[in-house]
Coordinates of C-alpha atoms and ligand atoms in Angstrom, one line a residue:
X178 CA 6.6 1.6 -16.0
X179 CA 4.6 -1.5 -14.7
X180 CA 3.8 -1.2 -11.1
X181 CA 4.9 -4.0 -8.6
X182 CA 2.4 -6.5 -6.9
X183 CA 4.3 -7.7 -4.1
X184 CA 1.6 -9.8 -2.6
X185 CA -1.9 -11.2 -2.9
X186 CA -3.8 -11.3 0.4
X187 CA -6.9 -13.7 0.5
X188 CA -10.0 -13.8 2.6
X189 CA -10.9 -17.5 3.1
X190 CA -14.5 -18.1 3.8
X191 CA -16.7 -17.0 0.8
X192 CA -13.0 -16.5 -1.4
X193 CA -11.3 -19.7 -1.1
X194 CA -13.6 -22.0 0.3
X195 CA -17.4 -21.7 0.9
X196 CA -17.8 -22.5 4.5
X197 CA -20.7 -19.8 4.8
X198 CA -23.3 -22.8 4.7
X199 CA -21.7 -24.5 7.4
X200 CA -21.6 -21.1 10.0
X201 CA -24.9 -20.8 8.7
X202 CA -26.0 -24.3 10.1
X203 CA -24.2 -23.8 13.1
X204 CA -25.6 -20.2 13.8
X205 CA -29.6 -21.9 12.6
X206 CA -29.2 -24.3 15.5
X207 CA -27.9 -22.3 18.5
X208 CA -31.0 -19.7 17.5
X209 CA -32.9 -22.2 17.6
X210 CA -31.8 -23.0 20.9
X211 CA -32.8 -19.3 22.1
X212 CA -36.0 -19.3 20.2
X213 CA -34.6 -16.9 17.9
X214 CA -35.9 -17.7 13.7
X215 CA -32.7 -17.2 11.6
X216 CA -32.6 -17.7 7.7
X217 CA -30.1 -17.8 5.1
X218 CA -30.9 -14.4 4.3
X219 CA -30.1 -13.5 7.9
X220 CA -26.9 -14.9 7.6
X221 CA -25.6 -13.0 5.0
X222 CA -25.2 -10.3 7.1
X223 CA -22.3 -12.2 8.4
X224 CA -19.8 -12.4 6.2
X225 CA -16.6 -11.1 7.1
X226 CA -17.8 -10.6 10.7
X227 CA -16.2 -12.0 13.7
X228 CA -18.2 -14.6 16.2
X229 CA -18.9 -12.7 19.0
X230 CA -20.3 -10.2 16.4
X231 CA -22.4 -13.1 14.6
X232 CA -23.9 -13.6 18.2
X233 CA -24.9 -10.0 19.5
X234 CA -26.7 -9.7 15.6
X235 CA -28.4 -12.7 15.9
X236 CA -29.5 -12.3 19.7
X237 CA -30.8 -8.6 18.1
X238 CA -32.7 -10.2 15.3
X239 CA -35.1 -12.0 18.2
X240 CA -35.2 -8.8 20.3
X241 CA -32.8 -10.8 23.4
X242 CA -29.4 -8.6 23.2
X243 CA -29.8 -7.8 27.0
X244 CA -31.0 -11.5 28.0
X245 CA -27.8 -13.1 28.1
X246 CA -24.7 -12.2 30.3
X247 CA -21.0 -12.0 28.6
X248 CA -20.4 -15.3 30.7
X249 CA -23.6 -16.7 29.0
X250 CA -22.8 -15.4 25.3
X251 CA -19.5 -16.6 25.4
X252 CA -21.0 -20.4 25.8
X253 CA -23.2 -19.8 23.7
X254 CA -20.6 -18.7 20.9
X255 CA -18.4 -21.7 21.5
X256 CA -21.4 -24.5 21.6
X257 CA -21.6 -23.0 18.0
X258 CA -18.4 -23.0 17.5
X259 CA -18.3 -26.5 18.4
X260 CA -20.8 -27.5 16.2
X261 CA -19.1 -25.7 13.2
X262 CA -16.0 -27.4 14.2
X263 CA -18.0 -30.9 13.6
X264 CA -19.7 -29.8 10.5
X265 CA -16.2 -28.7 8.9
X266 CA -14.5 -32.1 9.6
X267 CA -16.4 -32.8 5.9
X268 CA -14.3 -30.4 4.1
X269 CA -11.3 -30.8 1.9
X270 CA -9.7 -30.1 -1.0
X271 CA -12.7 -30.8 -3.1
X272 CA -14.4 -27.6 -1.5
X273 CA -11.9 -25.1 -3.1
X274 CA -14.1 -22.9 -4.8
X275 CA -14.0 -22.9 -8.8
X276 CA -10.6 -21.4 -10.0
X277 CA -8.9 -20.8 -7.0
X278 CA -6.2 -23.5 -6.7
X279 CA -5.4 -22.3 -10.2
X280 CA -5.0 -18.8 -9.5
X281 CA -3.0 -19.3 -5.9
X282 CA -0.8 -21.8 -8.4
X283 CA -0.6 -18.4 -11.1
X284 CA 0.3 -16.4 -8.2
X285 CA 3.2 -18.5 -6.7
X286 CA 4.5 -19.5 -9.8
X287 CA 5.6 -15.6 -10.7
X288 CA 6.7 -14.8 -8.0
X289 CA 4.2 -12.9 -6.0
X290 CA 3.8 -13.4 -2.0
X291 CA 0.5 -14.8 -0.8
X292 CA -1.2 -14.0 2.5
X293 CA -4.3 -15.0 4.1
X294 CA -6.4 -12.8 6.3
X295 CA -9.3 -14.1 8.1
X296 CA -11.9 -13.3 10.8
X297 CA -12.3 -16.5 11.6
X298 CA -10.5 -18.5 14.7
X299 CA -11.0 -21.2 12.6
X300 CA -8.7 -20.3 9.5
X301 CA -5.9 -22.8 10.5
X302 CA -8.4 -26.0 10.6
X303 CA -9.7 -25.0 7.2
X304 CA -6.2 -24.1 5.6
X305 CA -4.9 -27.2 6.6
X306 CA -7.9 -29.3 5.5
X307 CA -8.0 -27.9 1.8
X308 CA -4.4 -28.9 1.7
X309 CA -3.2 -25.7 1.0
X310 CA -1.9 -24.4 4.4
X311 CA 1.9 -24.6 3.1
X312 CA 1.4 -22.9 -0.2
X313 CA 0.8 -19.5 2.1
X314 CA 4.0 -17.5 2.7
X315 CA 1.7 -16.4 6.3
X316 CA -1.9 -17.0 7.9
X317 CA -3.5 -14.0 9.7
X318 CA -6.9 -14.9 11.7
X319 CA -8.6 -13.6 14.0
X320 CA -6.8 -14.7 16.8
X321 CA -3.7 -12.6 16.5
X322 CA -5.4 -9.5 15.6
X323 CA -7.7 -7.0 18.1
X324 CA -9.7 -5.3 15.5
X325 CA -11.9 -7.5 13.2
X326 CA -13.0 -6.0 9.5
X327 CA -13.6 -3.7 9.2
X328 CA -10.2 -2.4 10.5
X329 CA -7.6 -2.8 8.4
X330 CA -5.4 -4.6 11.0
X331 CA -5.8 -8.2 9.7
X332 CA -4.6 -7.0 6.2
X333 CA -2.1 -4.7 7.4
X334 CA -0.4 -7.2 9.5
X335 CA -0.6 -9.7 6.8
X336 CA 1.2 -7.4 4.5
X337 CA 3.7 -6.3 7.8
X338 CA 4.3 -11.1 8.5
X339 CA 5.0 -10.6 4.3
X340 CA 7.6 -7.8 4.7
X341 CA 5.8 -5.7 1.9
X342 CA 4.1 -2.3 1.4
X343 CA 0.5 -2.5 1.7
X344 CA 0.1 -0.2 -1.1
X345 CA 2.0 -2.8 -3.3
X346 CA -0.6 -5.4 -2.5
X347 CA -4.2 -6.7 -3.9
X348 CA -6.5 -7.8 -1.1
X349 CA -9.4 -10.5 -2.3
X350 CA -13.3 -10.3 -0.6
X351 CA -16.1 -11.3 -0.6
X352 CA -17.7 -9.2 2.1
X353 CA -18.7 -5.8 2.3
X354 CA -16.7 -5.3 5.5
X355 CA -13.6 -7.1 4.3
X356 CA -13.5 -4.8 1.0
X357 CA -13.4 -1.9 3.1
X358 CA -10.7 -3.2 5.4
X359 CA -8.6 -3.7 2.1
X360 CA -9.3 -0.6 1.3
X361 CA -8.3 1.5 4.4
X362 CA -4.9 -0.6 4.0
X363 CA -4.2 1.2 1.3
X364 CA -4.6 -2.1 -1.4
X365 CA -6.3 -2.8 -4.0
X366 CA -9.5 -4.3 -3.5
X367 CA -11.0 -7.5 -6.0
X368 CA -14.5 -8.4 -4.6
X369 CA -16.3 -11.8 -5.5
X370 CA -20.1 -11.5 -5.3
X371 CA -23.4 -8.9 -6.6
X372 CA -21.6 -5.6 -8.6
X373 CA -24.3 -3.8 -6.7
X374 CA -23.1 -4.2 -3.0
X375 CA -19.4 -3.6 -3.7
X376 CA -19.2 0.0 -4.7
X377 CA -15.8 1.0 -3.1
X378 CA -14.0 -1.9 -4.9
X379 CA -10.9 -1.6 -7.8
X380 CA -12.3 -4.8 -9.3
X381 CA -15.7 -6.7 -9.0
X382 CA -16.7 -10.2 -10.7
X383 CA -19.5 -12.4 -9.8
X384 CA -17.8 -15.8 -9.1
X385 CA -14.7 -17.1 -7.9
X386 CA -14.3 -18.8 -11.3
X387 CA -14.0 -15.2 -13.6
X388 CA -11.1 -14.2 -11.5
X389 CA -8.0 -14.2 -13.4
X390 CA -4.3 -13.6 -12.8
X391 CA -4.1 -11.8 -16.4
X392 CA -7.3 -9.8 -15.7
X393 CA -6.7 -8.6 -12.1
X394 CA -3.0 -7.7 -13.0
X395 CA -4.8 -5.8 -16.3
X396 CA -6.2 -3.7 -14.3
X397 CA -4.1 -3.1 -11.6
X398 CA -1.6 -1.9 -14.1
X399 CA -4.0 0.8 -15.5
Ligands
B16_213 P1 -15.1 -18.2 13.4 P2 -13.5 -14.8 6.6 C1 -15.3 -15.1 8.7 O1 -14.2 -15.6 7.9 C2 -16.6 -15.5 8.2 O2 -16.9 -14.9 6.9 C3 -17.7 -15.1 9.1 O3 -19.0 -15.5 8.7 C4 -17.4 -15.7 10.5 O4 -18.3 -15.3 11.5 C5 -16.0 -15.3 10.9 O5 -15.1 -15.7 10.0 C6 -15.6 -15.9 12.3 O6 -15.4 -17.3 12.2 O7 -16.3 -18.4 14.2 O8 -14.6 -19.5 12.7 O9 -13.9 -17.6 14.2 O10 -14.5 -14.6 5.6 O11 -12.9 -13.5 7.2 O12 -12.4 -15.8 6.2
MG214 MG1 -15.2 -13.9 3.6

């Protein structure tokens, strides 16, 4: 008997859309603002990770964590957030990574739900500017959930918005920490980037583009 997918839950940054360059840009800035050096290799470390997080790493990486107090952090985190918010007014539709809008099409068209869950406060703004905010049966980000990834909760409460069982659900990453948040929900976990770092995933492939509806569902089924 064929086991039912009830659902598709997506990451966005790094999955759908690649706005890693522009947190990255954002991030370079502010540490350069605190005299802290911060490369692109740095920022990798921040994937799936939530802002305040992004911070506390970055003011570790130039030895400062107890320079700054919460008062102080938290302006710092939104004058970067203000600059990402200026660097994404670029994006749109265009910036859909490779195969995406095909698959999310795939998805709808037989019938699955679709769910987005994101650390980022920003997942709205970017939905809405890849013009595919209304294809989503719900939106989770970071702002309606406590525990960032990675927690389970933004995947579970996708799943909870969808009405559907977690363990009927395949959860797409491209983080480390987002793969094991699918995974302590109890879904099936697809990761997008190097074999090498995503050991506890159901499925690995090394660009958005090889993801198929056929060859996820292939193996989901085994
Ligand atoms: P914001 P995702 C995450 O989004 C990013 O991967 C991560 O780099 C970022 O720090 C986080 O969102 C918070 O973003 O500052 O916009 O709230 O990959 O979970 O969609
Ligand atoms: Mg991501």
């Amino acid at each position: 008997m064929e086991k039912l997918v009830s659902a598709f839950i997506f990451d966005l940054d790094g999955v759908i859309t690649d706005t890693a360059e522009y947190h990255f840009l954002a991030w370079q800035a502010l540490a350069n603002d605190v005299n802290i050096s911060f490369t692109r290799e740095d920022n990798e470390e921040l994937k799936g990770i939530s802002r305040m997080e992004s911070l506390e790493k970055i003011l570790a990486l130039g030895g400062r964590e107890d320079d700054f107090s919460l008062e102080e952090k938290e302006m710092l985190a939104a004058k970067k957030n203000e600059h990402y918010l200026e660097l994404i007014q670029k994006v749109s539709p265009s910036d859909i990574l490779p195969g995406m809008k095909e698959l999310i099409l795939t998805i709808k068209a037989k019938g699955h739900k679709l769910g987005l869950a994101s650390a980022s406060k920003n997942a709205f703004t970017v939905m809405e500017a890849l013009d595919l905010r209304d294809l989503f049966d719900t939106i989770v980000d970071a702002k309606e959930v406590k525990q960032g990834k990675p927690h389970p909760e933004v995947f579970l409460t996708a799943a909870e918005q969808l009405g559907v069982d977690p363990s009927t659900c395949i959860g797409v990453e491209d983080a480390v920490a987002g793969v094991e948040a699918i995974k302590a929900a109890g879904m099936f976990a697809v990761a997008v980037g190097p074999e090498e770092s995503f050991r506890h995933a159901d499925l690995v492939y090394s660009s958005t583009d090889e993801v198929t509806y056929e060859k996820v569902l292939n193996t989901y089924q085994k």
